[in-house]
């Protein structure tokens, strides 16, 4: 069965304290791995797409990496405004996305 | 562009009533998706359309749920009759398939509470 598992479920950091979020997947025929950010009461907001092992994408304090079985979202020197739930999803077949449960990230000032 | 537009933003109804959720995708996008998000099950795909045609409805929980896309700028998700377990946030998303790369853009969601 195709599965996407994110860890940890919740993470609390101090401002400036770097860390990583994990997304592991067991799918047949991966056709893209996506990271989204979701703020309370809002829809998910697209961050990155990764397609092949070894690929990396960066945006401000965030960097996403991909291996054959997992992806990491590295956050460097985070700020309180980076607090959100981060969702990982894998694309199966033509367009279907399967999402993980998310990691709730809190950055304390 | 205004992004994906959903209405209503909040809906409170009683068990047994019909509920209709509405979505306007981003202009020019040829895919439209309906998702449901709950604490227990996370974000789940219900159904998606390509060029107004339903492609995969395997995520629709049961016959009480139906979705339509009469034209490229409008879609509805209907629940009839509604039940308390349908309480969730329903998201609509749209995308444009170009060269094999696509990104789904989500609307703000409709928060549904069935009493």
Short mmCIF file of N, CA, C and O in Angstrom, two decimals, chain A residues 6-71:
data_model
loop_
_atom_site.label_atom_id
_atom_site.label_comp_id
_atom_site.label_asym_id
_atom_site.label_seq_id
_atom_site.Cartn_x
_atom_site.Cartn_y
_atom_site.Cartn_z
N UNK A 6 5.19 11.19 8.03
CA UNK A 6 5.99 12.36 8.41
C UNK A 6 6.36 12.30 9.89
O UNK A 6 5.58 11.85 10.73
N UNK A 7 7.57 12.76 10.19
CA UNK A 7 8.02 12.81 11.58
C UNK A 7 8.93 14.01 11.78
O UNK A 7 9.61 14.46 10.83
N UNK A 8 8.95 14.57 13.00
CA UNK A 8 8.04 14.22 14.09
C UNK A 8 6.64 14.79 13.83
O UNK A 8 6.44 15.55 12.88
N UNK A 9 5.70 14.39 14.66
CA UNK A 9 4.34 14.91 14.54
C UNK A 9 4.31 16.39 14.90
O UNK A 9 3.58 17.18 14.29
N UNK A 10 5.08 16.78 15.87
CA UNK A 10 5.17 18.18 16.30
C UNK A 10 6.60 18.47 16.71
O UNK A 10 7.31 17.58 17.20
N UNK A 11 7.01 19.71 16.48
CA UNK A 11 8.39 20.11 16.78
C UNK A 11 8.37 21.55 17.27
O UNK A 11 7.79 22.43 16.61
N UNK A 12 8.99 21.76 18.39
CA UNK A 12 9.07 23.11 18.95
C UNK A 12 10.54 23.51 19.01
O UNK A 12 11.35 22.79 19.59
N UNK A 13 10.88 24.64 18.41
CA UNK A 13 12.25 25.13 18.36
C UNK A 13 12.32 26.56 18.87
O UNK A 13 11.34 27.29 18.84
N UNK A 14 13.52 26.92 19.27
CA UNK A 14 13.78 28.33 19.60
C UNK A 14 14.16 29.05 18.31
O UNK A 14 14.72 28.44 17.37
N UNK A 15 13.87 30.30 18.24
CA UNK A 15 14.27 31.11 17.09
C UNK A 15 15.77 30.95 16.85
O UNK A 15 16.56 31.05 17.79
N UNK A 16 16.12 30.65 15.58
CA UNK A 16 17.53 30.48 15.25
C UNK A 16 18.04 29.05 15.37
O UNK A 16 19.15 28.75 14.92
N UNK A 17 17.24 28.17 15.95
CA UNK A 17 17.65 26.78 16.14
C UNK A 17 17.29 25.95 14.92
O UNK A 17 16.12 25.66 14.66
N UNK A 18 18.26 25.54 14.15
CA UNK A 18 18.02 24.79 12.91
C UNK A 18 17.61 23.35 13.19
O UNK A 18 18.01 22.76 14.20
N UNK A 19 16.83 22.77 12.27
CA UNK A 19 16.41 21.39 12.42
C UNK A 19 15.90 20.86 11.08
O UNK A 19 15.94 21.57 10.07
N UNK A 20 15.44 19.61 11.08
CA UNK A 20 14.93 18.98 9.85
C UNK A 20 13.65 18.23 10.13
O UNK A 20 13.48 17.64 11.20
N UNK A 21 12.77 18.25 9.14
CA UNK A 21 11.54 17.47 9.17
C UNK A 21 11.69 16.33 8.17
O UNK A 21 12.29 16.51 7.11
N UNK A 22 11.12 15.18 8.52
CA UNK A 22 11.29 14.00 7.68
C UNK A 22 9.99 13.57 7.03
O UNK A 22 8.92 13.68 7.62
N UNK A 23 10.09 13.09 5.81
CA UNK A 23 8.96 12.52 5.09
C UNK A 23 9.44 11.23 4.44
O UNK A 23 10.25 11.28 3.51
N UNK A 24 8.97 10.10 4.92
CA UNK A 24 9.36 8.83 4.31
C UNK A 24 8.17 8.27 3.54
O UNK A 24 7.02 8.46 3.92
N UNK A 25 8.46 7.59 2.46
CA UNK A 25 7.38 7.11 1.61
C UNK A 25 7.65 5.70 1.11
O UNK A 25 8.80 5.31 0.90
N UNK A 26 6.59 4.96 0.94
CA UNK A 26 6.66 3.64 0.32
C UNK A 26 5.61 3.65 -0.78
O UNK A 26 4.43 3.42 -0.53
N UNK A 27 6.03 3.98 -1.96
CA UNK A 27 5.12 4.03 -3.10
C UNK A 27 5.78 3.37 -4.29
O UNK A 27 7.01 3.29 -4.39
N UNK A 28 4.95 2.90 -5.18
CA UNK A 28 5.46 2.35 -6.42
C UNK A 28 5.27 3.41 -7.49
O UNK A 28 4.19 3.94 -7.67
N UNK A 29 6.34 3.74 -8.16
CA UNK A 29 6.22 4.71 -9.25
C UNK A 29 6.05 6.13 -8.79
O UNK A 29 5.09 6.80 -9.16
N UNK A 30 6.99 6.60 -7.98
CA UNK A 30 6.95 7.99 -7.53
C UNK A 30 7.06 8.92 -8.73
O UNK A 30 7.95 8.78 -9.55
N UNK A 31 6.14 9.88 -8.78
CA UNK A 31 6.18 10.85 -9.87
C UNK A 31 6.20 12.27 -9.32
O UNK A 31 5.55 13.15 -9.83
N UNK A 32 6.94 12.42 -8.27
CA UNK A 32 7.10 13.76 -7.71
C UNK A 32 6.77 13.76 -6.23
O UNK A 32 5.83 13.09 -5.80
N UNK A 33 7.55 14.51 -5.46
CA UNK A 33 7.30 14.68 -4.04
C UNK A 33 7.13 16.17 -3.78
O UNK A 33 7.95 16.97 -4.26
N UNK A 34 6.10 16.52 -3.06
CA UNK A 34 5.73 17.92 -2.87
C UNK A 34 5.78 18.28 -1.39
O UNK A 34 5.40 17.49 -0.53
N UNK A 35 6.21 19.49 -1.11
CA UNK A 35 6.12 20.06 0.23
C UNK A 35 5.18 21.26 0.19
O UNK A 35 5.27 22.12 -0.71
N UNK A 36 4.29 21.29 1.18
CA UNK A 36 3.36 22.40 1.34
C UNK A 36 3.46 22.93 2.76
O UNK A 36 3.78 22.19 3.70
N UNK A 37 3.12 24.19 2.91
CA UNK A 37 3.01 24.81 4.23
C UNK A 37 1.53 25.15 4.45
O UNK A 37 0.87 25.65 3.53
N UNK A 38 1.03 24.87 5.66
CA UNK A 38 -0.36 25.21 5.95
C UNK A 38 -0.43 26.00 7.26
O UNK A 38 -0.02 25.51 8.31
N UNK A 39 -0.97 27.20 7.16
CA UNK A 39 -1.21 28.03 8.34
C UNK A 39 -2.61 27.74 8.87
O UNK A 39 -3.50 27.35 8.11
N UNK A 40 -2.85 27.95 10.15
CA UNK A 40 -4.17 27.66 10.73
C UNK A 40 -5.28 28.40 9.99
O UNK A 40 -5.18 29.59 9.71
N UNK A 41 -6.34 27.66 9.64
CA UNK A 41 -7.49 28.26 8.98
C UNK A 41 -7.30 28.56 7.51
O UNK A 41 -8.14 29.22 6.90
N UNK A 42 -6.20 28.09 6.93
CA UNK A 42 -5.92 28.36 5.51
C UNK A 42 -5.66 27.08 4.75
O UNK A 42 -5.44 26.02 5.34
N UNK A 43 -5.67 27.20 3.43
CA UNK A 43 -5.34 26.06 2.60
C UNK A 43 -3.84 25.87 2.49
O UNK A 43 -3.06 26.80 2.73
N UNK A 44 -3.40 24.67 2.13
CA UNK A 44 -1.97 24.43 1.94
C UNK A 44 -1.38 25.33 0.87
O UNK A 44 -2.01 25.57 -0.16
N UNK A 45 -0.18 25.80 1.13
CA UNK A 45 0.53 26.69 0.21
C UNK A 45 1.76 25.96 -0.32
O UNK A 45 2.58 25.46 0.45
N UNK A 46 1.89 25.91 -1.63
CA UNK A 46 2.97 25.16 -2.27
C UNK A 46 4.34 25.74 -1.93
O UNK A 46 4.55 26.95 -1.95
N UNK A 47 5.29 24.83 -1.63
CA UNK A 47 6.68 25.22 -1.38
C UNK A 47 7.62 24.67 -2.46
O UNK A 47 8.30 25.44 -3.13
N UNK A 48 7.70 23.33 -2.58
CA UNK A 48 8.67 22.71 -3.46
C UNK A 48 8.09 21.47 -4.14
O UNK A 48 7.22 20.82 -3.59
N UNK A 49 8.68 21.14 -5.29
CA UNK A 49 8.50 19.84 -5.92
C UNK A 49 9.87 19.24 -6.18
O UNK A 49 10.77 19.92 -6.69
N UNK A 50 10.04 17.95 -5.85
CA UNK A 50 11.27 17.22 -6.12
C UNK A 50 10.91 15.99 -6.94
O UNK A 50 9.90 15.35 -6.68
N UNK A 51 11.76 15.66 -7.92
CA UNK A 51 11.41 14.56 -8.81
C UNK A 51 12.36 13.39 -8.75
O UNK A 51 11.95 12.25 -9.02
N UNK A 52 13.64 13.63 -8.42
CA UNK A 52 14.57 12.51 -8.48
C UNK A 52 15.53 12.57 -7.30
O UNK A 52 15.83 13.65 -6.75
N UNK A 53 16.02 11.37 -6.91
CA UNK A 53 16.95 11.27 -5.78
C UNK A 53 18.16 12.15 -6.03
O UNK A 53 18.71 12.18 -7.14
N UNK A 54 18.54 12.87 -4.99
CA UNK A 54 19.68 13.77 -5.10
C UNK A 54 19.29 15.20 -5.38
O UNK A 54 20.10 16.12 -5.26
N UNK A 55 18.05 15.41 -5.76
CA UNK A 55 17.59 16.76 -6.09
C UNK A 55 17.42 17.58 -4.81
O UNK A 55 17.01 17.06 -3.77
N UNK A 56 17.71 18.87 -4.89
CA UNK A 56 17.55 19.80 -3.79
C UNK A 56 16.90 21.07 -4.29
O UNK A 56 17.15 21.51 -5.41
N UNK A 57 16.05 21.68 -3.45
CA UNK A 57 15.44 22.96 -3.77
C UNK A 57 15.53 23.84 -2.52
O UNK A 57 15.42 23.35 -1.39
N UNK A 58 15.73 25.14 -2.74
CA UNK A 58 15.84 26.07 -1.61
C UNK A 58 14.94 27.26 -1.78
O UNK A 58 14.69 27.72 -2.91
N UNK A 59 14.46 27.74 -0.65
CA UNK A 59 13.65 28.97 -0.64
C UNK A 59 13.81 29.61 0.73
O UNK A 59 13.36 29.07 1.74
N UNK A 60 14.49 30.74 0.73
CA UNK A 60 14.75 31.46 1.98
C UNK A 60 15.41 30.54 3.00
O UNK A 60 16.48 30.00 2.76
N UNK A 61 14.78 30.28 4.13
CA UNK A 61 15.39 29.47 5.18
C UNK A 61 15.10 27.98 5.02
O UNK A 61 15.50 27.17 5.88
N UNK A 62 14.42 27.59 3.97
CA UNK A 62 14.02 26.21 3.77
C UNK A 62 14.80 25.56 2.64
O UNK A 62 15.03 26.18 1.60
N UNK A 63 15.18 24.30 2.86
CA UNK A 63 15.79 23.51 1.80
C UNK A 63 15.22 22.12 1.86
O UNK A 63 15.19 21.49 2.91
N UNK A 64 14.76 21.64 0.70
CA UNK A 64 14.18 20.30 0.60
C UNK A 64 15.13 19.41 -0.17
O UNK A 64 15.71 19.82 -1.19
N UNK A 65 15.30 18.17 0.32
CA UNK A 65 16.15 17.19 -0.34
C UNK A 65 15.37 15.90 -0.51
O UNK A 65 14.39 15.64 0.20
N UNK A 66 15.83 15.07 -1.45
CA UNK A 66 15.12 13.83 -1.75
C UNK A 66 16.10 12.67 -1.93
O UNK A 66 17.11 12.81 -2.61
N UNK A 67 15.76 11.53 -1.29
CA UNK A 67 16.47 10.29 -1.55
C UNK A 67 15.46 9.30 -2.12
O UNK A 67 14.30 9.67 -2.34
N UNK A 68 15.87 8.06 -2.29
CA UNK A 68 14.96 7.09 -2.89
C UNK A 68 13.82 6.68 -1.95
O UNK A 68 12.79 6.16 -2.40
N UNK A 69 13.97 6.98 -0.65
CA UNK A 69 12.93 6.53 0.28
C UNK A 69 12.41 7.64 1.19
O UNK A 69 11.45 7.41 1.92
N UNK A 70 13.05 8.80 1.16
CA UNK A 70 12.59 9.86 2.04
C UNK A 70 13.00 11.24 1.55
O UNK A 70 13.88 11.37 0.68
N UNK A 71 12.36 12.21 2.14
CA UNK A 71 12.69 13.60 1.86
C UNK A 71 12.84 14.32 3.19
O UNK A 71 12.19 13.98 4.18
#
